[in-house]
Short mmCIF file of C-alpha atoms in Angstrom, two decimals:
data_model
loop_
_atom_site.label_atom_id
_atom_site.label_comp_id
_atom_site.label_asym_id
_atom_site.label_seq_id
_atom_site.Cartn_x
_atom_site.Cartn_y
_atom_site.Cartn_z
CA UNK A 2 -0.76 6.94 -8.73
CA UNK A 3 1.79 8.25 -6.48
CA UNK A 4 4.04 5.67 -5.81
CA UNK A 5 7.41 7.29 -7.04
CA UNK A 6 11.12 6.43 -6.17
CA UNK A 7 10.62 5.88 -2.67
CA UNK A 8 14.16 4.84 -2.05
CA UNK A 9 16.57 7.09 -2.22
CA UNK A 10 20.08 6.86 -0.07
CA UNK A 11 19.36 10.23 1.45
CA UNK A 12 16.29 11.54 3.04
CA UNK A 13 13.42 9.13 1.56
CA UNK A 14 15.74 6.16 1.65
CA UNK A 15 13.07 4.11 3.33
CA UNK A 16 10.07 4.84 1.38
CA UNK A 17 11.32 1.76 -0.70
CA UNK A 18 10.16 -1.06 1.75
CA UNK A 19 6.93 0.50 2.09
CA UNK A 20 6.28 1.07 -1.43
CA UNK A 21 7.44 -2.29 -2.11
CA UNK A 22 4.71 -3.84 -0.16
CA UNK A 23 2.40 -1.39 -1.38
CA UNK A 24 0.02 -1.63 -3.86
CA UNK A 25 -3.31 -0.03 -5.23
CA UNK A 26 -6.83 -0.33 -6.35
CA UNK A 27 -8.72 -3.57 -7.08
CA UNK A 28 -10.57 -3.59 -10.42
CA UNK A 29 -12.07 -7.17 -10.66
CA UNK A 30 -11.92 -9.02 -7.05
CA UNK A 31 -14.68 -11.18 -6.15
CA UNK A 32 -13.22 -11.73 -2.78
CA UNK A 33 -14.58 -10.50 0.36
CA UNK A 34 -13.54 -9.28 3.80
CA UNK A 35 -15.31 -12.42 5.27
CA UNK A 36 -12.15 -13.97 2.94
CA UNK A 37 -9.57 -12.45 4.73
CA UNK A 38 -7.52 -14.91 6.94
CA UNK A 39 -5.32 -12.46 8.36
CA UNK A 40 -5.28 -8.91 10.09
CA UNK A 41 -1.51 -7.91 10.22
CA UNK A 42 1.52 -8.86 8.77
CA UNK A 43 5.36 -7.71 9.60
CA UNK A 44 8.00 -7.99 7.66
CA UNK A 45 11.96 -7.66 7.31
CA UNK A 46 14.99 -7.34 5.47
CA UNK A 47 18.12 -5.66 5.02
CA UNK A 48 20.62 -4.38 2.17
CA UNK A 49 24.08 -2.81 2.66
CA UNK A 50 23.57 -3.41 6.45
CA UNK A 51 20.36 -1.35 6.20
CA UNK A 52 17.55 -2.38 7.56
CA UNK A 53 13.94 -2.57 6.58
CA UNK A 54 11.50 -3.22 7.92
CA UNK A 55 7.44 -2.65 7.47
CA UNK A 56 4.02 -3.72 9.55
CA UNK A 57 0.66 -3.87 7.63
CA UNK A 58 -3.01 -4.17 9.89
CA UNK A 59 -6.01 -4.45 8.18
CA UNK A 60 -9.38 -3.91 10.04
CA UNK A 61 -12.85 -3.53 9.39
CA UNK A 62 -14.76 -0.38 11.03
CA UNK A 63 -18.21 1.10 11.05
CA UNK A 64 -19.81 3.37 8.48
CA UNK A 65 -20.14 5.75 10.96
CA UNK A 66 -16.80 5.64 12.24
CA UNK A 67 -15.36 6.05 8.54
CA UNK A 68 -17.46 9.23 8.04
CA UNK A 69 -15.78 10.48 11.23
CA UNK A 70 -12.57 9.97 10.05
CA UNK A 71 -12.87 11.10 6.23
CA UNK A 72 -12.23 14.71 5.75
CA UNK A 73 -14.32 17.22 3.84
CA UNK A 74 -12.82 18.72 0.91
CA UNK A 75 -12.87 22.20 0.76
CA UNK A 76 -15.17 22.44 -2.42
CA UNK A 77 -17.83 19.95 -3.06
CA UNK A 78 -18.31 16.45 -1.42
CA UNK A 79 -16.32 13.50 -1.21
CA UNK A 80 -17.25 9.74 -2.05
CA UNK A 81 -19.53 8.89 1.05
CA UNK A 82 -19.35 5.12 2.45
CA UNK A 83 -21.57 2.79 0.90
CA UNK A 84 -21.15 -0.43 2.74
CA UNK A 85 -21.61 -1.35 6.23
CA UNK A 86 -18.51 -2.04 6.76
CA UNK A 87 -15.26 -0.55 5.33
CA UNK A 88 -11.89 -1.46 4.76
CA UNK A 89 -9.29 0.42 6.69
CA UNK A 90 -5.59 -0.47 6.28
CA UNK A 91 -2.32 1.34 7.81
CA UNK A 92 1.44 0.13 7.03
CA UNK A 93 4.05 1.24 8.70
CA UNK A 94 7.72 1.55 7.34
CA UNK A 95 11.15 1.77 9.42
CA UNK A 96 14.66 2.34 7.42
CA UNK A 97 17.38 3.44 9.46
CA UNK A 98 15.40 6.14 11.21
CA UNK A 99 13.12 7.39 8.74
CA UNK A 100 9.72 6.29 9.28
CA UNK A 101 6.09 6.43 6.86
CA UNK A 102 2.72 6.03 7.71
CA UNK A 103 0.27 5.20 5.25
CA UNK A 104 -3.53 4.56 6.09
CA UNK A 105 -6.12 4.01 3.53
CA UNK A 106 -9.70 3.46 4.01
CA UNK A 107 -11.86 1.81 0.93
CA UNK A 108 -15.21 -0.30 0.10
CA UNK A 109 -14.60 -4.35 0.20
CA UNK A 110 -14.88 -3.81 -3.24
CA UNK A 111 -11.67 -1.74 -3.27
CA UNK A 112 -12.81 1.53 -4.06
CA UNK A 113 -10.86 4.33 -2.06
CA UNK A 114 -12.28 6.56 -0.47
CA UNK A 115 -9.34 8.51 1.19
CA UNK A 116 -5.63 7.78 1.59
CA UNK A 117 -3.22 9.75 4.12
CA UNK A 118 0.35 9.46 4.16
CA UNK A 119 3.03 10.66 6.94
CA UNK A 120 6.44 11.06 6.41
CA UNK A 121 8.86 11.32 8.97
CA UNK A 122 12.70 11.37 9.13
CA UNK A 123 15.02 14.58 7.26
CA UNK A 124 11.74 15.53 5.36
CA UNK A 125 8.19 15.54 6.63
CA UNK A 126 5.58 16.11 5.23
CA UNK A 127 1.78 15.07 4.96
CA UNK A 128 -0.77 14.45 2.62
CA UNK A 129 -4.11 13.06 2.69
CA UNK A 130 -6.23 12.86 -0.66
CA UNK A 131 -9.92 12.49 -0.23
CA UNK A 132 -11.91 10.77 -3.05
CA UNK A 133 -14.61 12.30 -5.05
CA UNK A 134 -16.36 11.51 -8.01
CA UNK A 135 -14.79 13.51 -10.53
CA UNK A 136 -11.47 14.43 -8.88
CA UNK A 137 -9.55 13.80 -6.23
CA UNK A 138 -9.04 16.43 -3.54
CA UNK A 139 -5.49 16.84 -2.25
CA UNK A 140 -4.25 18.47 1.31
CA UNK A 141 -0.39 18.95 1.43
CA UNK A 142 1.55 19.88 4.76
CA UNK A 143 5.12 20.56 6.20
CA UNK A 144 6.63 22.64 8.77
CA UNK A 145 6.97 26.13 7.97
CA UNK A 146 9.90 26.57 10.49
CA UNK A 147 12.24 24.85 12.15
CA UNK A 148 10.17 24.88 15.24
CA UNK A 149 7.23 23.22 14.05
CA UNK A 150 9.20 20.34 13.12
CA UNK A 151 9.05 18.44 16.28
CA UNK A 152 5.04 19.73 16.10
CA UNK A 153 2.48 17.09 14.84
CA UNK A 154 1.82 17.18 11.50
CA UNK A 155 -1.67 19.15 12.12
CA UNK A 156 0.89 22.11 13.59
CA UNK A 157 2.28 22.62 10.23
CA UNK A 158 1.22 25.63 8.52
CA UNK A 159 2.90 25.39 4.67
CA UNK A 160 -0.30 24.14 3.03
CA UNK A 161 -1.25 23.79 -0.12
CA UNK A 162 -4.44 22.34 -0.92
CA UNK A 163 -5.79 21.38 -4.47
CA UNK A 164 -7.46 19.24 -6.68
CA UNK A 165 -6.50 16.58 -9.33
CA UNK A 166 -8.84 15.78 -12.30
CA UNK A 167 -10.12 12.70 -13.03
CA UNK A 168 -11.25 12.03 -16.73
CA UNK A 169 -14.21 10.00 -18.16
CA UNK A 170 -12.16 6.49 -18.37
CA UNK A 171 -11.11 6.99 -14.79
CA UNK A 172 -13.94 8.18 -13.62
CA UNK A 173 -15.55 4.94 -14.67
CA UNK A 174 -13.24 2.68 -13.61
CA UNK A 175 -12.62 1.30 -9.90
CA UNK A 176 -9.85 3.51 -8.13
CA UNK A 177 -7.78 1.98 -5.17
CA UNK A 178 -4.59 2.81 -3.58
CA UNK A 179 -1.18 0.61 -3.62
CA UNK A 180 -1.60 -0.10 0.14
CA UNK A 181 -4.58 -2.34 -0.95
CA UNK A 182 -2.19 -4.87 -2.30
CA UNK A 183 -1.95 -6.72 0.54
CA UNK A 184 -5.75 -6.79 0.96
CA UNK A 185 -6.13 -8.16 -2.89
CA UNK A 186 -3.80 -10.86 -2.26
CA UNK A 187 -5.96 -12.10 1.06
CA UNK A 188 -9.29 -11.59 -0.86
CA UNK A 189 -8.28 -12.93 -4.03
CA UNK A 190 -7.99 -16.66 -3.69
CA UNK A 191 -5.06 -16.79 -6.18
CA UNK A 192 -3.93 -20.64 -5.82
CA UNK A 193 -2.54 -22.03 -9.06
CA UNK A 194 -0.22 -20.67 -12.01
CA UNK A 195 -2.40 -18.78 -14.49
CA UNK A 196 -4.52 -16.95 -11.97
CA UNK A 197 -4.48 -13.58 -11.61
CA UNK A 198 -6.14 -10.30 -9.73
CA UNK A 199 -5.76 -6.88 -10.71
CA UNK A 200 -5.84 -3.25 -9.03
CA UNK A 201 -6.38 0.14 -10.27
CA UNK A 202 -3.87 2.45 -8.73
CA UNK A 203 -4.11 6.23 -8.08
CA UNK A 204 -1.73 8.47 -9.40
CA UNK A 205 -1.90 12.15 -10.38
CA UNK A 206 -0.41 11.36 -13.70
CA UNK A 207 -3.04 8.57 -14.60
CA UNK A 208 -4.58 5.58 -12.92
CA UNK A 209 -2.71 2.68 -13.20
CA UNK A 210 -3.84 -0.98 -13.65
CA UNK A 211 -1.42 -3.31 -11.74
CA UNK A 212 -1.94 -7.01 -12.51
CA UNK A 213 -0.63 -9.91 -10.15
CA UNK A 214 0.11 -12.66 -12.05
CA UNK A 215 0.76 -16.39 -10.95
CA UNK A 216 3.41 -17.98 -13.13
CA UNK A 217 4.70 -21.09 -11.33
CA UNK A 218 5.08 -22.83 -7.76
CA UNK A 219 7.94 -23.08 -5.72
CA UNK A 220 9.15 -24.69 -2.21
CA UNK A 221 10.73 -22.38 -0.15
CA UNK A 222 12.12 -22.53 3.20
CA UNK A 223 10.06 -20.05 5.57
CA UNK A 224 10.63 -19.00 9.25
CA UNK A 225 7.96 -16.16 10.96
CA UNK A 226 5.55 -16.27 13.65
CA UNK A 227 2.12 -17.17 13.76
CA UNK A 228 -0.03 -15.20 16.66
CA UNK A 229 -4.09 -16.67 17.25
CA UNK A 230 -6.09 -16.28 20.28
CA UNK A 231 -3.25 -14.85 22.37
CA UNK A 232 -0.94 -17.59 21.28
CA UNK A 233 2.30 -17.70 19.23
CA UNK A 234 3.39 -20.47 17.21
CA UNK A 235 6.79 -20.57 15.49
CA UNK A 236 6.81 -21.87 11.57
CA UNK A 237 10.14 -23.41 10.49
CA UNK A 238 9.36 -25.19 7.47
CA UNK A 239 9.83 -25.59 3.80
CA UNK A 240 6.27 -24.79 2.10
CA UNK A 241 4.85 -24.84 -1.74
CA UNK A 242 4.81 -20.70 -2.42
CA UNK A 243 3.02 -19.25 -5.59
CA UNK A 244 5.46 -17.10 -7.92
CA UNK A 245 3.83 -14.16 -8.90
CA UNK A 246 4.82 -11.09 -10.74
CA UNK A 247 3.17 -7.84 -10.78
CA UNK A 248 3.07 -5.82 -13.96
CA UNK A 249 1.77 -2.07 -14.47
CA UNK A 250 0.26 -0.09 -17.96
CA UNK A 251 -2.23 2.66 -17.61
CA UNK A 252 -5.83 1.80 -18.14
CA UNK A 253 -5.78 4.16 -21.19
CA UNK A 254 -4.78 2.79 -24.49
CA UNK A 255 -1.52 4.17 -25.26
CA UNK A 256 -0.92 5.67 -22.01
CA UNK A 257 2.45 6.45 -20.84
CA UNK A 258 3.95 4.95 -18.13
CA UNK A 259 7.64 5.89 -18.64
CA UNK A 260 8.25 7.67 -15.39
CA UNK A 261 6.55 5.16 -13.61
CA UNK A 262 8.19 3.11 -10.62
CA UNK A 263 6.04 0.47 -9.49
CA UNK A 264 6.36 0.33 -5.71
CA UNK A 265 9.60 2.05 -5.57
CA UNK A 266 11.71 -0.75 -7.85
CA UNK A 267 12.67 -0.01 -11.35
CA UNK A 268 12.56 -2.97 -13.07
CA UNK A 269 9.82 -6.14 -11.44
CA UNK A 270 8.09 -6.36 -8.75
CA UNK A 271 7.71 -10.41 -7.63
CA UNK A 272 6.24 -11.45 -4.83
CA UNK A 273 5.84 -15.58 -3.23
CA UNK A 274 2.37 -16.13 -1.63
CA UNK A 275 1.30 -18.45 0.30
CA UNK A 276 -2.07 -19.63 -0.96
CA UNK A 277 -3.49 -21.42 1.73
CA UNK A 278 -2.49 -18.35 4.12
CA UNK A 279 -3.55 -15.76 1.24
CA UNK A 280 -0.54 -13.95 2.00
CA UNK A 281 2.45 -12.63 1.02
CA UNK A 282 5.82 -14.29 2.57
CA UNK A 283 8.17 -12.04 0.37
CA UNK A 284 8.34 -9.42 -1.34
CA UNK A 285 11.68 -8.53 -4.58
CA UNK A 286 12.65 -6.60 -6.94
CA UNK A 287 15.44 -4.10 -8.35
CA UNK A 288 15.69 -0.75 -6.43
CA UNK A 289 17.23 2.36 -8.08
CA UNK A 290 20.74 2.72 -6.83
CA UNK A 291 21.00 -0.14 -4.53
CA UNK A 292 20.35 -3.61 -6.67
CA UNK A 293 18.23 -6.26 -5.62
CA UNK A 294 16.00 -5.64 -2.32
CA UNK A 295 14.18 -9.09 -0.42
CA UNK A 296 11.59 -8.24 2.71
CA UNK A 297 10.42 -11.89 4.10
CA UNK A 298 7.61 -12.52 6.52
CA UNK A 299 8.55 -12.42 10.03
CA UNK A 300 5.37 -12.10 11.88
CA UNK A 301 1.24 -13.13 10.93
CA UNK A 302 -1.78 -12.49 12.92
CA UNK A 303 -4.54 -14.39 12.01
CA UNK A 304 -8.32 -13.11 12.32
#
């Protein structure tokens, strides 16, 4: 499930906001689009007088439009779209001038179908991987030369293109991507301490299960902006948030997660929700090098 130190002070300092708002595939959600209350979210923060900040949109396209935009591996066939309607989410992440661009598109039911990921800043590169049913193809770019650099990523020509196996337990179970976090969290209807949703998360060395777990309530103070029908309301309030923490084992028995960094942080991911919003208001945890790291809600927009 490739979500792997993505802050580092150096060149992919910044991943860490992203991948801390990230999160992956849904195994048991009986929530639904129609569910969702919400179609972006931005949020902020800053350590060490660096800021952070990240922007997640969630819309629903065509069938036909997905099958546009899904590539075709370069052997066999990927997963085709199933529903009417699928799930197509982008978040954006900013850290003093390095910049990532992930976009995921999956069934309501959380099933990915293909996941592309830009990075900008000292290194770029691309990747998308495109879903199939017994592996997961994989198309790798960066600039060959200095001069392609300031060329868009479909410029590049040092490609490497491959494919990752999936076994019979993951084949079975229901893959996602971390980006679908956010989505899980506005589907879920999580609203009291004991609840709980859970996401299977991609990763070349094993799927991952990552389960969000409610443990308690607190009121905390909240400031961010709420946009509807062209209008803009300003919420300055103290509210009752959901405490939540998010914990990560592979779905095989005795599977090793040793390596693994969930979202970037090496120690717990927590999160406060706000469950009559169905979303997120902030997201902690303890980053590799740098300590505690705390993005808040700045900005909603409600469907």
């Amino acid at each position: 499930m490739s979500l792997k130190g993505f802050w580092r002070l150096g060149g992919s300092c910044f991943t860490l906001l992203f991948a801390i708002l990230c999160t992956s595939s849904v195994q048991a959600s009986e929530g639904t689009p129609e569910d969702l209350t919400w179609k972006s979210l931005k949020y902020a923060g800053s350590k060490f007088f660096i800021s952070l900040d990240t922007e997640v949109n969630v819309e629903m396209i065509s069938k036909e439009q997905a099958k546009g935009e899904l590539i075709t591996p370069k052997e066999g066939e990927g997963k085709a779209p199933i529903s009417d309607k699928i799930v197509k989410i982008n978040v954006k992440n900013s850290v003093v001038g390095s910049d990532t661009d992930f976009t995921v598109w999956m069934e309501p039911d959380t099933t990915v179908l293909q996941r592309t990921s830009i990075y900008g800043g000292i290194k770029k590169w691309y990747r998308t991987y495109r879903f199939m049913t017994d592996k997961v193809y994989s198309d790798k770019r960066k600039p060959a030369n200095g001069d392609e650099k300031d060329q868009p990523w479909s410029a590049w020509t040092d490609i490497a293109q491959g494919f990752f196996k999936l076994d019979d337990t993951e084949q079975k179970a229901t893959i996602s991507e971390s980006e679908a976090l956010f989505y899980l969290i506005g589907t879920a209807g999580l609203k009291k301490t004991g609840d709980s949703a859970e996401l299977n998360m991609y990763d070349r060395g094993g799927v991952i299960k990552a389960v969000v777990n409610v443990i308690g309530a607190k009121r905390v103070f909240v400031d961010y902006r709420i946009n509807k029908d062209g209008e803009t309301t300003r919420v300055r309030k103290k509210v009752v948030a959901l405490e939540a923490v998010v914990d990560a084992k592979s779905i095989k028995e005795g599977g090793n997660l040793e390596k693994f960094k969930f979202l970037g942080y090496k120690d717990d991911v927590r999160l406060l929700i706000d469950p009559k919003l169905n979303a997120i208001l902030e997201i902690s945890g303890a980053v590799e090098y740098v300590g505690d790291v705390t993005i808040r809600l700045e900005n909603i927009t409600l469907n």
